[in-house]
Short mmCIF file of C-alpha atoms in Angstrom, two decimals:
data_model
loop_
_atom_site.label_atom_id
_atom_site.label_comp_id
_atom_site.label_asym_id
_atom_site.label_seq_id
_atom_site.Cartn_x
_atom_site.Cartn_y
_atom_site.Cartn_z
CA UNK A 118 -47.72 -39.84 11.64
CA UNK A 119 -45.87 -36.69 12.71
CA UNK A 120 -46.56 -33.44 10.87
CA UNK A 121 -45.25 -29.89 11.38
CA UNK A 122 -48.08 -27.86 9.90
CA UNK A 123 -48.73 -25.89 13.10
CA UNK A 124 -45.07 -25.22 13.82
CA UNK A 125 -42.83 -22.41 12.60
CA UNK A 126 -39.64 -23.21 10.72
CA UNK A 127 -37.33 -23.20 13.75
CA UNK A 128 -39.55 -25.56 15.71
CA UNK A 129 -40.08 -27.80 12.69
CA UNK A 130 -36.33 -27.87 12.04
CA UNK A 131 -35.65 -28.92 15.63
CA UNK A 132 -38.23 -31.71 15.35
CA UNK A 133 -36.77 -32.91 12.08
CA UNK A 134 -33.20 -32.90 13.42
CA UNK A 135 -34.29 -34.72 16.59
CA UNK A 136 -35.92 -37.40 14.46
CA UNK A 137 -32.76 -37.89 12.42
CA UNK A 138 -30.59 -38.04 15.55
CA UNK A 139 -32.98 -40.59 17.06
CA UNK A 140 -32.53 -42.75 13.97
CA UNK A 141 -28.74 -42.68 14.39
CA UNK A 142 -29.05 -43.27 18.14
CA UNK A 143 -31.17 -46.36 17.50
CA UNK A 144 -28.49 -47.73 15.17
CA UNK A 145 -25.85 -47.16 17.81
CA UNK A 146 -27.94 -48.82 20.48
CA UNK A 147 -28.64 -51.87 18.34
CA UNK A 148 -24.95 -52.23 17.49
CA UNK A 149 -23.91 -51.77 21.13
CA UNK A 150 -26.25 -54.61 22.17
CA UNK A 151 -25.04 -56.93 19.44
CA UNK A 152 -28.27 -56.80 17.46
CA UNK A 153 -26.75 -55.54 14.24
CA UNK A 154 -28.42 -58.26 12.17
CA UNK A 155 -31.78 -56.50 12.49
CA UNK A 156 -30.55 -53.09 11.33
CA UNK A 157 -32.58 -51.58 8.53
CA UNK A 158 -31.00 -49.71 5.61
CA UNK A 159 -30.69 -45.98 6.08
CA UNK A 160 -33.61 -44.27 4.36
CA UNK A 161 -34.38 -40.77 3.22
CA UNK A 162 -36.72 -38.41 5.04
CA UNK A 163 -40.42 -39.21 4.63
CA UNK A 164 -42.40 -36.88 2.36
CA UNK A 165 -44.77 -35.87 5.14
CA UNK A 166 -41.74 -34.71 7.16
CA UNK A 167 -40.52 -32.39 4.40
CA UNK A 168 -43.67 -31.01 2.79
CA UNK A 169 -44.64 -28.69 5.66
CA UNK A 170 -41.35 -26.82 5.22
CA UNK A 171 -42.67 -25.53 1.88
CA UNK A 172 -39.89 -23.61 0.09
CA UNK A 173 -37.44 -23.66 3.03
CA UNK A 174 -36.01 -27.10 3.69
CA UNK A 175 -34.70 -28.29 7.05
CA UNK A 176 -31.14 -27.14 7.65
CA UNK A 177 -29.82 -30.70 7.40
CA UNK A 178 -31.34 -31.27 3.96
CA UNK A 179 -30.16 -27.86 2.73
CA UNK A 180 -26.63 -28.66 3.90
CA UNK A 181 -26.68 -32.05 2.17
CA UNK A 182 -27.98 -30.55 -1.07
CA UNK A 183 -25.52 -27.67 -1.20
CA UNK A 184 -22.40 -29.65 -0.30
CA UNK A 185 -23.55 -32.82 -2.15
CA UNK A 186 -23.22 -35.19 0.79
CA UNK A 187 -23.84 -38.90 0.27
CA UNK A 188 -26.20 -40.68 2.74
CA UNK A 189 -23.13 -42.11 4.49
CA UNK A 190 -21.46 -38.69 4.81
CA UNK A 191 -24.72 -37.19 6.06
CA UNK A 192 -24.98 -39.82 8.79
CA UNK A 193 -21.34 -39.38 9.83
CA UNK A 194 -22.17 -35.73 10.40
CA UNK A 195 -25.31 -36.69 12.34
CA UNK A 196 -23.29 -39.14 14.43
CA UNK A 197 -20.91 -36.31 15.37
CA UNK A 198 -23.81 -33.90 16.01
CA UNK A 199 -25.48 -36.44 18.29
CA UNK A 200 -22.33 -36.67 20.41
CA UNK A 201 -22.69 -32.92 21.06
CA UNK A 202 -26.46 -32.65 21.43
CA UNK A 203 -27.61 -35.93 23.02
CA UNK A 204 -26.16 -36.99 26.40
CA UNK A 205 -26.81 -40.65 25.56
CA UNK A 206 -24.48 -40.72 22.57
CA UNK A 207 -21.06 -40.78 24.35
CA UNK A 208 -21.94 -43.89 26.39
CA UNK A 209 -23.40 -45.60 23.33
CA UNK A 210 -20.28 -44.78 21.28
CA UNK A 211 -18.09 -46.35 23.97
CA UNK A 212 -20.32 -49.43 24.21
CA UNK A 213 -20.50 -49.85 20.43
CA UNK A 214 -16.67 -49.76 20.23
CA UNK A 215 -16.18 -52.04 23.27
CA UNK A 216 -13.88 -49.43 24.80
CA UNK A 217 -14.97 -47.17 27.67
CA UNK A 218 -12.30 -44.60 26.73
CA UNK A 219 -13.76 -44.09 23.24
CA UNK A 220 -16.84 -42.11 24.12
CA UNK A 221 -16.64 -40.29 20.80
CA UNK A 222 -17.39 -41.07 17.15
CA UNK A 223 -14.68 -42.54 14.94
CA UNK A 224 -14.56 -43.54 11.30
CA UNK A 225 -14.31 -47.17 12.35
CA UNK A 226 -17.53 -46.80 14.34
CA UNK A 227 -19.25 -45.17 11.37
CA UNK A 228 -18.19 -48.04 9.10
CA UNK A 229 -19.63 -50.54 11.58
CA UNK A 230 -22.88 -48.81 12.45
CA UNK A 231 -24.00 -46.95 9.34
CA UNK A 232 -24.98 -48.22 5.91
CA UNK A 233 -24.03 -47.27 2.34
CA UNK A 234 -20.44 -46.93 3.55
CA UNK A 235 -17.56 -45.81 1.35
CA UNK A 236 -13.94 -45.29 2.33
CA UNK A 237 -13.60 -42.02 0.46
CA UNK A 238 -15.92 -40.20 2.91
CA UNK A 239 -12.99 -38.90 4.96
CA UNK A 240 -10.63 -38.07 2.10
CA UNK A 241 -9.51 -34.45 1.87
CA UNK A 242 -11.31 -33.90 -1.44
CA UNK A 243 -14.70 -35.06 -0.13
CA UNK A 244 -17.13 -32.49 1.37
CA UNK A 245 -16.77 -33.48 5.05
CA UNK A 246 -13.12 -32.44 5.15
CA UNK A 247 -12.89 -30.08 2.19
CA UNK A 248 -15.58 -27.83 3.67
CA UNK A 249 -14.47 -28.55 7.25
CA UNK A 250 -17.88 -29.90 8.22
CA UNK A 251 -16.16 -32.19 10.68
CA UNK A 252 -12.79 -32.10 12.42
CA UNK A 253 -10.45 -35.04 12.89
CA UNK A 254 -8.41 -35.44 16.06
CA UNK A 255 -4.75 -36.43 16.29
CA UNK A 256 -3.38 -39.96 16.54
CA UNK A 257 -1.72 -42.77 14.61
CA UNK A 258 -4.56 -44.96 13.32
CA UNK A 259 -6.78 -43.01 10.95
CA UNK A 260 -9.94 -45.05 11.53
CA UNK A 261 -9.63 -44.65 15.32
CA UNK A 262 -9.20 -40.88 15.39
CA UNK A 263 -11.90 -38.83 17.15
CA UNK A 264 -14.40 -37.13 14.86
CA UNK A 265 -16.10 -33.91 15.87
CA UNK A 266 -18.58 -31.70 14.05
CA UNK A 267 -17.51 -28.13 13.35
CA UNK A 268 -19.17 -25.74 15.82
CA UNK A 269 -20.54 -23.43 13.09
CA UNK A 270 -22.10 -26.41 11.30
CA UNK A 271 -23.61 -27.71 14.54
CA UNK A 272 -25.35 -24.41 15.19
CA UNK A 273 -26.50 -24.22 11.59
CA UNK A 274 -28.16 -27.64 11.90
CA UNK A 275 -30.06 -26.46 14.97
CA UNK A 276 -31.30 -23.39 13.10
CA UNK A 277 -29.00 -20.82 14.71
CA UNK A 278 -27.35 -18.44 12.23
CA UNK A 279 -24.32 -16.29 13.04
CA UNK A 280 -21.02 -15.30 11.44
CA UNK A 281 -18.27 -17.84 11.98
CA UNK A 282 -16.02 -16.36 14.67
CA UNK A 283 -12.93 -17.32 12.66
CA UNK A 284 -14.05 -14.83 10.03
CA UNK A 285 -14.95 -12.06 12.47
CA UNK A 286 -11.49 -10.49 12.30
CA UNK A 287 -11.52 -10.47 8.50
CA UNK A 288 -14.98 -9.63 7.17
CA UNK A 289 -17.65 -7.19 8.28
CA UNK A 290 -21.30 -6.84 7.24
CA UNK A 291 -22.03 -4.09 4.72
CA UNK A 292 -25.19 -2.06 5.17
CA UNK A 293 -26.56 0.78 3.09
CA UNK A 294 -25.51 4.10 4.65
CA UNK A 295 -27.24 6.54 2.34
CA UNK A 296 -30.00 7.11 -0.17
CA UNK A 297 -29.43 5.40 -3.51
CA UNK A 298 -29.64 7.89 -6.36
CA UNK A 299 -31.29 7.05 -9.68
CA UNK A 300 -27.99 6.52 -11.52
CA UNK A 301 -26.64 4.27 -8.78
CA UNK A 302 -29.92 2.35 -8.47
CA UNK A 303 -29.67 1.65 -12.20
CA UNK A 304 -26.21 0.13 -11.66
CA UNK A 305 -27.51 -1.98 -8.76
CA UNK A 306 -30.31 -3.33 -10.94
CA UNK A 307 -27.85 -4.14 -13.73
CA UNK A 308 -25.64 -6.13 -11.34
CA UNK A 309 -28.63 -8.04 -9.97
CA UNK A 310 -29.78 -8.79 -13.51
CA UNK A 311 -26.35 -10.08 -14.52
CA UNK A 312 -26.22 -12.52 -11.61
CA UNK A 313 -29.85 -13.54 -12.11
CA UNK A 314 -29.10 -14.48 -15.71
CA UNK A 315 -26.20 -16.68 -14.58
CA UNK A 316 -28.00 -18.47 -11.74
CA UNK A 317 -27.80 -22.22 -12.06
CA UNK A 318 -24.45 -22.12 -13.82
CA UNK A 319 -21.28 -23.36 -12.21
CA UNK A 320 -19.73 -19.92 -11.73
CA UNK A 321 -21.11 -16.42 -11.47
CA UNK A 322 -19.16 -13.63 -13.19
CA UNK A 323 -17.05 -11.44 -10.93
CA UNK A 324 -18.47 -7.92 -10.65
CA UNK A 325 -15.89 -5.12 -10.60
CA UNK A 326 -16.87 -1.66 -9.35
CA UNK A 327 -14.33 0.99 -10.34
CA UNK A 328 -13.85 4.56 -9.19
CA UNK A 329 -13.06 6.63 -6.13
CA UNK A 330 -16.64 6.66 -4.79
CA UNK A 331 -16.12 4.06 -2.05
CA UNK A 332 -19.33 4.74 -0.13
CA UNK A 333 -21.42 4.79 -3.32
CA UNK A 334 -19.89 1.51 -4.48
CA UNK A 335 -20.75 -0.13 -1.18
CA UNK A 336 -24.32 1.15 -1.40
CA UNK A 337 -24.70 -0.15 -4.94
CA UNK A 338 -23.27 -3.54 -3.99
CA UNK A 339 -25.45 -4.02 -0.90
CA UNK A 340 -28.60 -2.99 -2.77
CA UNK A 341 -27.91 -5.30 -5.69
CA UNK A 342 -27.41 -8.20 -3.26
CA UNK A 343 -30.63 -7.30 -1.42
CA UNK A 344 -32.52 -7.56 -4.73
CA UNK A 345 -31.36 -11.18 -4.92
CA UNK A 346 -32.07 -11.96 -1.26
CA UNK A 347 -28.39 -12.05 -0.29
CA UNK A 348 -26.40 -10.46 2.52
CA UNK A 349 -23.11 -8.69 1.80
CA UNK A 350 -19.83 -8.80 3.71
CA UNK A 351 -16.66 -6.83 2.97
CA UNK A 352 -13.10 -8.14 3.14
CA UNK A 353 -10.16 -5.67 2.94
CA UNK A 354 -7.79 -7.02 0.31
CA UNK A 355 -4.74 -6.33 2.48
CA UNK A 356 -6.16 -8.66 5.17
CA UNK A 357 -5.79 -11.76 2.97
CA UNK A 358 -2.85 -13.83 4.29
CA UNK A 359 0.16 -13.95 1.99
CA UNK A 360 0.83 -17.56 2.94
CA UNK A 361 -0.89 -19.67 0.24
CA UNK A 362 -2.11 -22.32 2.70
CA UNK A 363 -3.57 -19.74 5.10
CA UNK A 364 -5.10 -17.80 2.23
CA UNK A 365 -6.75 -20.90 0.77
CA UNK A 366 -8.03 -21.92 4.21
CA UNK A 367 -9.61 -18.48 4.67
CA UNK A 368 -11.10 -18.50 1.17
CA UNK A 369 -12.65 -21.94 1.70
CA UNK A 370 -13.98 -20.92 5.11
CA UNK A 371 -15.62 -17.84 3.60
CA UNK A 372 -17.09 -19.79 0.70
CA UNK A 373 -18.69 -22.15 3.19
CA UNK A 374 -20.02 -19.21 5.21
CA UNK A 375 -21.37 -17.57 2.07
CA UNK A 376 -23.38 -20.70 1.34
CA UNK A 377 -24.67 -21.05 4.91
CA UNK A 378 -25.71 -17.41 5.27
CA UNK A 379 -26.64 -16.74 1.62
CA UNK A 380 -24.03 -13.99 1.36
CA UNK A 381 -21.84 -12.36 -1.27
CA UNK A 382 -18.36 -10.96 -0.67
CA UNK A 383 -17.13 -7.46 -1.44
CA UNK A 384 -13.34 -7.56 -1.89
CA UNK A 385 -12.20 -4.04 -1.03
CA UNK A 386 -9.11 -3.15 -3.08
CA UNK A 387 -9.56 0.64 -2.88
CA UNK A 388 -6.55 1.25 -0.63
CA UNK A 389 -4.47 -1.60 -1.97
CA UNK A 390 -0.82 -0.83 -2.59
CA UNK A 391 0.66 -1.95 -5.88
CA UNK A 392 3.40 -4.26 -4.60
CA UNK A 393 3.75 -7.27 -6.94
CA UNK A 394 3.59 -9.79 -4.09
CA UNK A 395 0.35 -8.40 -2.72
CA UNK A 396 -1.23 -8.27 -6.16
CA UNK A 397 -0.32 -11.91 -6.67
CA UNK A 398 -2.14 -12.82 -3.45
CA UNK A 399 -5.25 -10.93 -4.58
CA UNK A 400 -5.07 -12.46 -8.05
CA UNK A 401 -4.86 -15.98 -6.61
CA UNK A 402 -7.83 -15.31 -4.30
CA UNK A 403 -10.03 -14.02 -7.14
CA UNK A 404 -9.00 -16.79 -9.53
CA UNK A 405 -10.02 -19.46 -7.00
CA UNK A 406 -13.32 -17.79 -6.07
CA UNK A 407 -16.44 -19.83 -6.70
CA UNK A 408 -19.08 -17.68 -5.02
CA UNK A 409 -20.78 -14.29 -5.57
CA UNK A 410 -17.86 -11.84 -5.58
CA UNK A 411 -17.73 -8.06 -6.07
CA UNK A 412 -14.33 -6.37 -6.40
CA UNK A 413 -14.16 -2.69 -5.47
CA UNK A 414 -11.10 -0.81 -6.75
CA UNK A 415 -10.13 2.64 -7.96
CA UNK A 416 -8.80 1.46 -11.32
CA UNK A 417 -9.77 -1.60 -13.32
CA UNK A 418 -7.79 -4.63 -12.27
CA UNK A 419 -6.71 -7.48 -14.50
CA UNK A 420 -8.41 -10.60 -13.13
CA UNK A 421 -6.96 -13.25 -15.40
CA UNK A 422 -9.22 -15.96 -16.77
CA UNK A 423 -12.26 -15.16 -14.64
CA UNK A 424 -15.38 -13.83 -16.33
CA UNK A 425 -15.46 -10.20 -15.16
CA UNK A 426 -18.09 -7.53 -15.75
CA UNK A 427 -16.94 -4.02 -14.80
CA UNK A 428 -18.95 -0.93 -13.91
CA UNK A 429 -17.63 2.62 -13.44
CA UNK A 430 -19.17 4.30 -10.40
CA UNK A 431 -19.17 8.09 -10.39
CA UNK A 432 -20.42 10.66 -7.94
CA UNK A 433 -24.14 11.44 -7.97
CA UNK A 434 -24.90 13.91 -10.74
CA UNK A 435 -25.47 17.58 -9.91
CA UNK A 436 -29.30 17.25 -10.10
CA UNK A 437 -29.10 14.12 -7.93
CA UNK A 438 -27.00 15.92 -5.32
CA UNK A 439 -29.52 18.75 -5.33
CA UNK A 440 -32.32 16.26 -4.72
CA UNK A 441 -30.32 14.56 -1.96
CA UNK A 442 -29.95 17.88 -0.16
CA UNK A 443 -33.66 18.58 -0.56
CA UNK A 444 -34.58 15.15 0.83
CA UNK A 445 -32.13 15.41 3.72
CA UNK A 446 -33.16 18.92 4.77
CA UNK A 447 -36.89 18.44 4.22
CA UNK A 448 -39.06 21.56 4.54
CA UNK A 449 -36.08 23.51 5.90
CA UNK A 450 -34.52 23.56 2.43
CA UNK A 451 -37.09 26.13 1.30
CA UNK A 452 -35.83 28.57 3.95
CA UNK A 453 -32.25 28.61 2.68
CA UNK A 454 -32.84 31.06 -0.18
CA UNK A 455 -30.63 29.43 -2.79
CA UNK A 456 -27.97 28.10 -0.42
CA UNK A 457 -28.70 24.53 -1.55
CA UNK A 458 -27.74 25.51 -5.11
CA UNK A 459 -24.54 27.07 -3.78
CA UNK A 460 -23.68 23.89 -1.86
CA UNK A 461 -24.23 21.74 -4.94
CA UNK A 462 -22.18 24.14 -7.08
CA UNK A 463 -19.17 24.14 -4.80
CA UNK A 464 -19.08 20.71 -3.11
CA UNK A 465 -19.24 17.28 -4.69
CA UNK A 466 -20.49 14.84 -2.05
CA UNK A 467 -22.01 11.37 -1.93
CA UNK A 468 -25.41 10.54 -0.45
CA UNK A 469 -24.03 9.33 2.90
CA UNK A 470 -22.02 12.52 3.46
CA UNK A 471 -24.93 14.76 2.48
CA UNK A 472 -27.37 12.99 4.81
CA UNK A 473 -24.85 13.00 7.68
CA UNK A 474 -24.05 16.72 7.35
CA UNK A 475 -27.73 17.66 7.03
CA UNK A 476 -28.76 15.53 10.03
CA UNK A 477 -26.01 17.00 12.22
CA UNK A 478 -26.95 20.57 11.26
CA UNK A 479 -30.67 20.01 11.84
CA UNK A 480 -30.03 18.51 15.28
CA UNK A 481 -28.49 21.77 16.50
CA UNK A 482 -31.70 23.21 17.89
CA UNK A 483 -29.99 26.43 18.93
CA UNK A 484 -29.12 27.29 15.34
CA UNK A 485 -31.32 29.99 13.84
CA UNK A 486 -32.82 28.84 10.51
CA UNK A 487 -31.23 31.84 8.84
CA UNK A 488 -27.84 30.59 10.01
CA UNK A 489 -28.37 27.03 8.81
CA UNK A 490 -26.83 27.78 5.42
CA UNK A 491 -23.63 29.00 7.06
CA UNK A 492 -23.48 25.92 9.29
CA UNK A 493 -23.97 23.59 6.31
CA UNK A 494 -21.29 25.40 4.32
CA UNK A 495 -18.77 25.16 7.15
CA UNK A 496 -19.53 21.44 7.64
CA UNK A 497 -19.02 20.74 3.93
CA UNK A 498 -15.75 22.70 3.93
CA UNK A 499 -14.45 20.73 6.90
CA UNK A 500 -15.50 17.38 5.46
CA UNK A 501 -12.16 16.51 3.88
CA UNK A 502 -9.97 18.00 6.63
CA UNK A 503 -8.85 14.63 8.12
CA UNK A 504 -7.81 13.28 4.71
CA UNK A 505 -6.06 16.45 3.58
CA UNK A 506 -4.37 16.94 6.93
CA UNK A 507 -1.96 14.06 6.31
CA UNK A 508 -0.46 15.60 3.19
CA UNK A 509 -1.21 19.30 3.51
CA UNK A 510 -1.00 22.13 6.04
CA UNK A 511 -4.24 23.89 6.86
CA UNK A 512 -3.97 27.68 6.61
CA UNK A 513 -6.46 29.92 8.37
CA UNK A 514 -7.11 32.67 5.75
CA UNK A 515 -6.82 36.11 7.34
CA UNK A 516 -6.08 38.43 4.42
CA UNK A 517 -8.84 40.37 2.64
CA UNK A 518 -9.05 42.51 -0.48
CA UNK A 519 -7.94 45.66 1.34
CA UNK A 520 -4.73 43.92 2.42
CA UNK A 521 -3.62 43.27 -1.16
CA UNK A 522 -1.35 45.78 -2.89
CA UNK A 523 -1.34 44.70 -6.53
CA UNK A 524 -1.60 46.34 -9.95
CA UNK A 525 -5.13 46.69 -11.25
CA UNK A 526 -4.81 43.96 -13.85
CA UNK A 527 -3.80 41.36 -11.24
CA UNK A 528 -6.61 42.44 -8.91
CA UNK A 529 -9.08 42.16 -11.78
CA UNK A 530 -7.83 38.63 -12.50
CA UNK A 531 -8.45 37.59 -8.89
CA UNK A 532 -11.97 39.04 -9.00
CA UNK A 533 -12.57 37.16 -12.26
CA UNK A 534 -11.57 33.91 -10.54
CA UNK A 535 -14.08 34.39 -7.73
CA UNK A 536 -16.85 35.23 -10.18
CA UNK A 537 -16.07 32.21 -12.30
CA UNK A 538 -16.20 29.89 -9.30
CA UNK A 539 -19.51 31.34 -8.10
CA UNK A 540 -21.14 31.00 -11.50
CA UNK A 541 -19.94 27.48 -12.28
CA UNK A 542 -23.31 25.85 -11.63
CA UNK A 543 -25.11 28.17 -14.05
CA UNK A 544 -22.49 27.82 -16.78
CA UNK A 545 -21.85 24.09 -16.50
CA UNK A 546 -25.31 22.78 -15.60
CA UNK A 547 -27.97 25.37 -16.48
CA UNK A 548 -26.29 26.33 -19.77
CA UNK A 549 -25.13 22.76 -20.36
CA UNK A 550 -21.40 23.30 -20.91
CA UNK A 551 -20.51 20.42 -18.56
CA UNK A 552 -21.92 17.97 -21.12
CA UNK A 553 -19.31 19.14 -23.64
CA UNK A 554 -16.40 17.77 -21.60
CA UNK A 555 -15.96 15.77 -18.43
CA UNK A 556 -12.48 17.17 -17.79
CA UNK A 557 -11.04 20.58 -17.10
CA UNK A 558 -14.01 21.88 -15.13
CA UNK A 559 -11.92 22.97 -12.18
CA UNK A 560 -10.10 26.28 -11.75
CA UNK A 561 -6.30 26.45 -11.87
CA UNK A 562 -4.37 29.67 -11.29
CA UNK A 563 -0.63 30.20 -11.56
CA UNK A 564 0.81 32.85 -9.23
CA UNK A 565 4.36 33.67 -10.35
CA UNK A 566 6.81 36.05 -8.73
CA UNK A 567 9.64 36.31 -6.27
CA UNK A 568 9.14 35.84 -2.57
CA UNK A 569 7.09 38.59 -0.89
CA UNK A 570 5.02 39.65 -3.90
CA UNK A 571 1.76 38.36 -2.39
CA UNK A 572 1.24 34.90 -3.87
CA UNK A 573 0.19 33.22 -0.61
CA UNK A 574 -1.77 36.29 0.48
CA UNK A 575 -3.71 36.20 -2.80
CA UNK A 576 -4.66 32.57 -2.12
CA UNK A 577 -5.84 33.59 1.36
CA UNK A 578 -7.98 36.38 -0.09
CA UNK A 579 -9.66 33.95 -2.51
CA UNK A 580 -10.35 31.44 0.28
CA UNK A 581 -11.75 34.18 2.51
CA UNK A 582 -13.94 35.61 -0.24
CA UNK A 583 -15.32 32.18 -1.22
CA UNK A 584 -15.64 30.88 2.34
CA UNK A 585 -13.63 27.70 1.72
CA UNK A 586 -10.68 25.96 3.35
CA UNK A 587 -7.11 26.67 2.24
CA UNK A 588 -4.39 24.03 2.35
CA UNK A 589 -0.72 24.45 1.62
CA UNK A 590 0.73 21.32 0.09
CA UNK A 591 3.72 19.94 1.95
CA UNK A 592 5.95 18.63 -0.84
CA UNK A 593 8.02 16.57 1.61
CA UNK A 594 4.89 14.53 2.40
CA UNK A 595 3.72 14.25 -1.21
CA UNK A 596 6.91 13.38 -3.09
CA UNK A 597 8.15 9.85 -2.53
CA UNK A 598 11.09 7.88 -3.86
CA UNK A 599 8.89 4.80 -4.27
CA UNK A 600 7.46 4.18 -7.73
CA UNK A 601 3.89 5.36 -8.04
CA UNK A 602 3.65 6.71 -4.48
CA UNK A 603 3.85 10.39 -5.49
CA UNK A 604 1.02 9.90 -7.99
CA UNK A 605 -1.13 8.16 -5.36
CA UNK A 606 -0.54 11.01 -2.90
CA UNK A 607 -1.56 13.57 -5.50
CA UNK A 608 -4.68 11.57 -6.34
CA UNK A 609 -5.66 11.51 -2.67
CA UNK A 610 -5.17 15.27 -2.47
CA UNK A 611 -7.27 16.06 -5.52
CA UNK A 612 -10.03 13.58 -4.57
CA UNK A 613 -10.37 15.15 -1.12
CA UNK A 614 -10.24 18.69 -2.52
CA UNK A 615 -12.86 17.80 -5.14
CA UNK A 616 -15.31 16.79 -2.43
CA UNK A 617 -14.64 19.68 -0.06
CA UNK A 618 -14.20 22.46 -2.62
CA UNK A 619 -10.98 23.43 -0.84
CA UNK A 620 -8.24 25.54 -2.41
CA UNK A 621 -4.92 23.73 -2.76
CA UNK A 622 -1.86 25.96 -2.64
CA UNK A 623 1.19 24.27 -4.16
CA UNK A 624 3.97 26.45 -2.80
CA UNK A 625 7.09 26.28 -5.00
CA UNK A 626 5.08 24.13 -7.40
CA UNK A 627 7.86 24.08 -9.99
CA UNK A 628 9.66 21.55 -7.77
CA UNK A 629 6.75 19.15 -8.27
CA UNK A 630 5.29 19.98 -11.68
CA UNK A 631 8.29 21.45 -13.48
CA UNK A 632 10.17 19.69 -16.28
CA UNK A 633 13.43 18.05 -15.31
CA UNK A 634 16.37 19.95 -16.70
CA UNK A 635 18.42 16.92 -17.65
CA UNK A 636 17.92 13.17 -17.51
CA UNK A 637 20.91 10.92 -18.07
CA UNK A 638 20.01 7.69 -16.30
CA UNK A 639 17.36 6.06 -14.12
CA UNK A 640 18.63 7.79 -10.97
CA UNK A 641 17.69 11.19 -12.46
#
């Protein structure tokens, strides 16, 4: 009696698969030699062959359980696997079919050699073809067509796990790229709990993560999956083929991969345009999903009849950002003399950005510790430059207070603005005014006057005094004739400015924010 107690899972799996292939080979050999009358019915695996696997079954049994293969379908798959793994199979296939040119499995051969046969095994709705476990060659007579096991399935049976190469251009693995804050860890635990409560049911609810915090949403999703022992892959929504047949083929291929690799899918809709056709494609994909699915989008999406549970993901809170800086900087944070508080007050960053900026600054060995605060401030200010650069013009602020020639009341107003910005953390967090309202916490200033009165110079003075970046908004890049595009451009501007603490200068802002003088028809 063979046992696998002393073997690891991979070795035991190879032994088990070899035993099953030997059983199929013996059936082929008996049929090829005309001794079919002595064939024994196909049996299940012996208990002593399975017990040593403990909680992890052989790959073949796992595959059969998950895709609900009948004994006949299982043995068709083994017949095709044997043709790839055992050099004796091709000759036996040819001999069993009395045709030297047919050194491959066919459905006719399976009907003759195997037991518990049923004609529906190769129908398109049965697992072998629906999940593309095997491939069927071309020809005229269906029962004589070559059968071949899918390469990904073959490797899975042998215990080799990898991402199907047909998915490599669509999905990518998601890994945690930053420390998970307490508020985000709470969300991750809630998602894991929701799916845990629905395990064993036919369909899991779709999880929808909403908000502009893309990195934080990815971290929450990957951590919630890790709690359930699952991997996570991301698929950009715009990569889904618009052709219904291609889209369904990709969806089915992913669903199979998700089962094989115990993975969930993150459908990334954050940068999805709002064209009706594209939204229809995404809607169809989500409606047909039957696997762990997380949808990441800026706003809540309507997902039809699917059971959806939505979570709003916000930036780490001010205390959490303070703790992230402390953790990232380590003992060096104590040498910054309040600069950490200034960073938290002025910049709103996620955990990945904070850890990246801190690591880069600490690696600069030539930087004097006393200068570290300045280096961190500059790095935070430059963080959003690539995103703002598409829609705004960066201005290097040169003007200072002495360059301004303004009446005293206007100068006092500018000084008031700088003081208000510097004291925001104390007023909003220490004194608790931020809890009174989640909106209107930014600073807006309207500079009015004819050309040459110092509006742009005043903006430069503020940027210079506060040590932040200044961007002049290019209206030609922001305003668009397409519906909704102007609003999306503005949202991108404000999101980037919110993170970097930059000053946005809307030159001739009345052209963008002013009320239309007269509207007569849709063209106006």
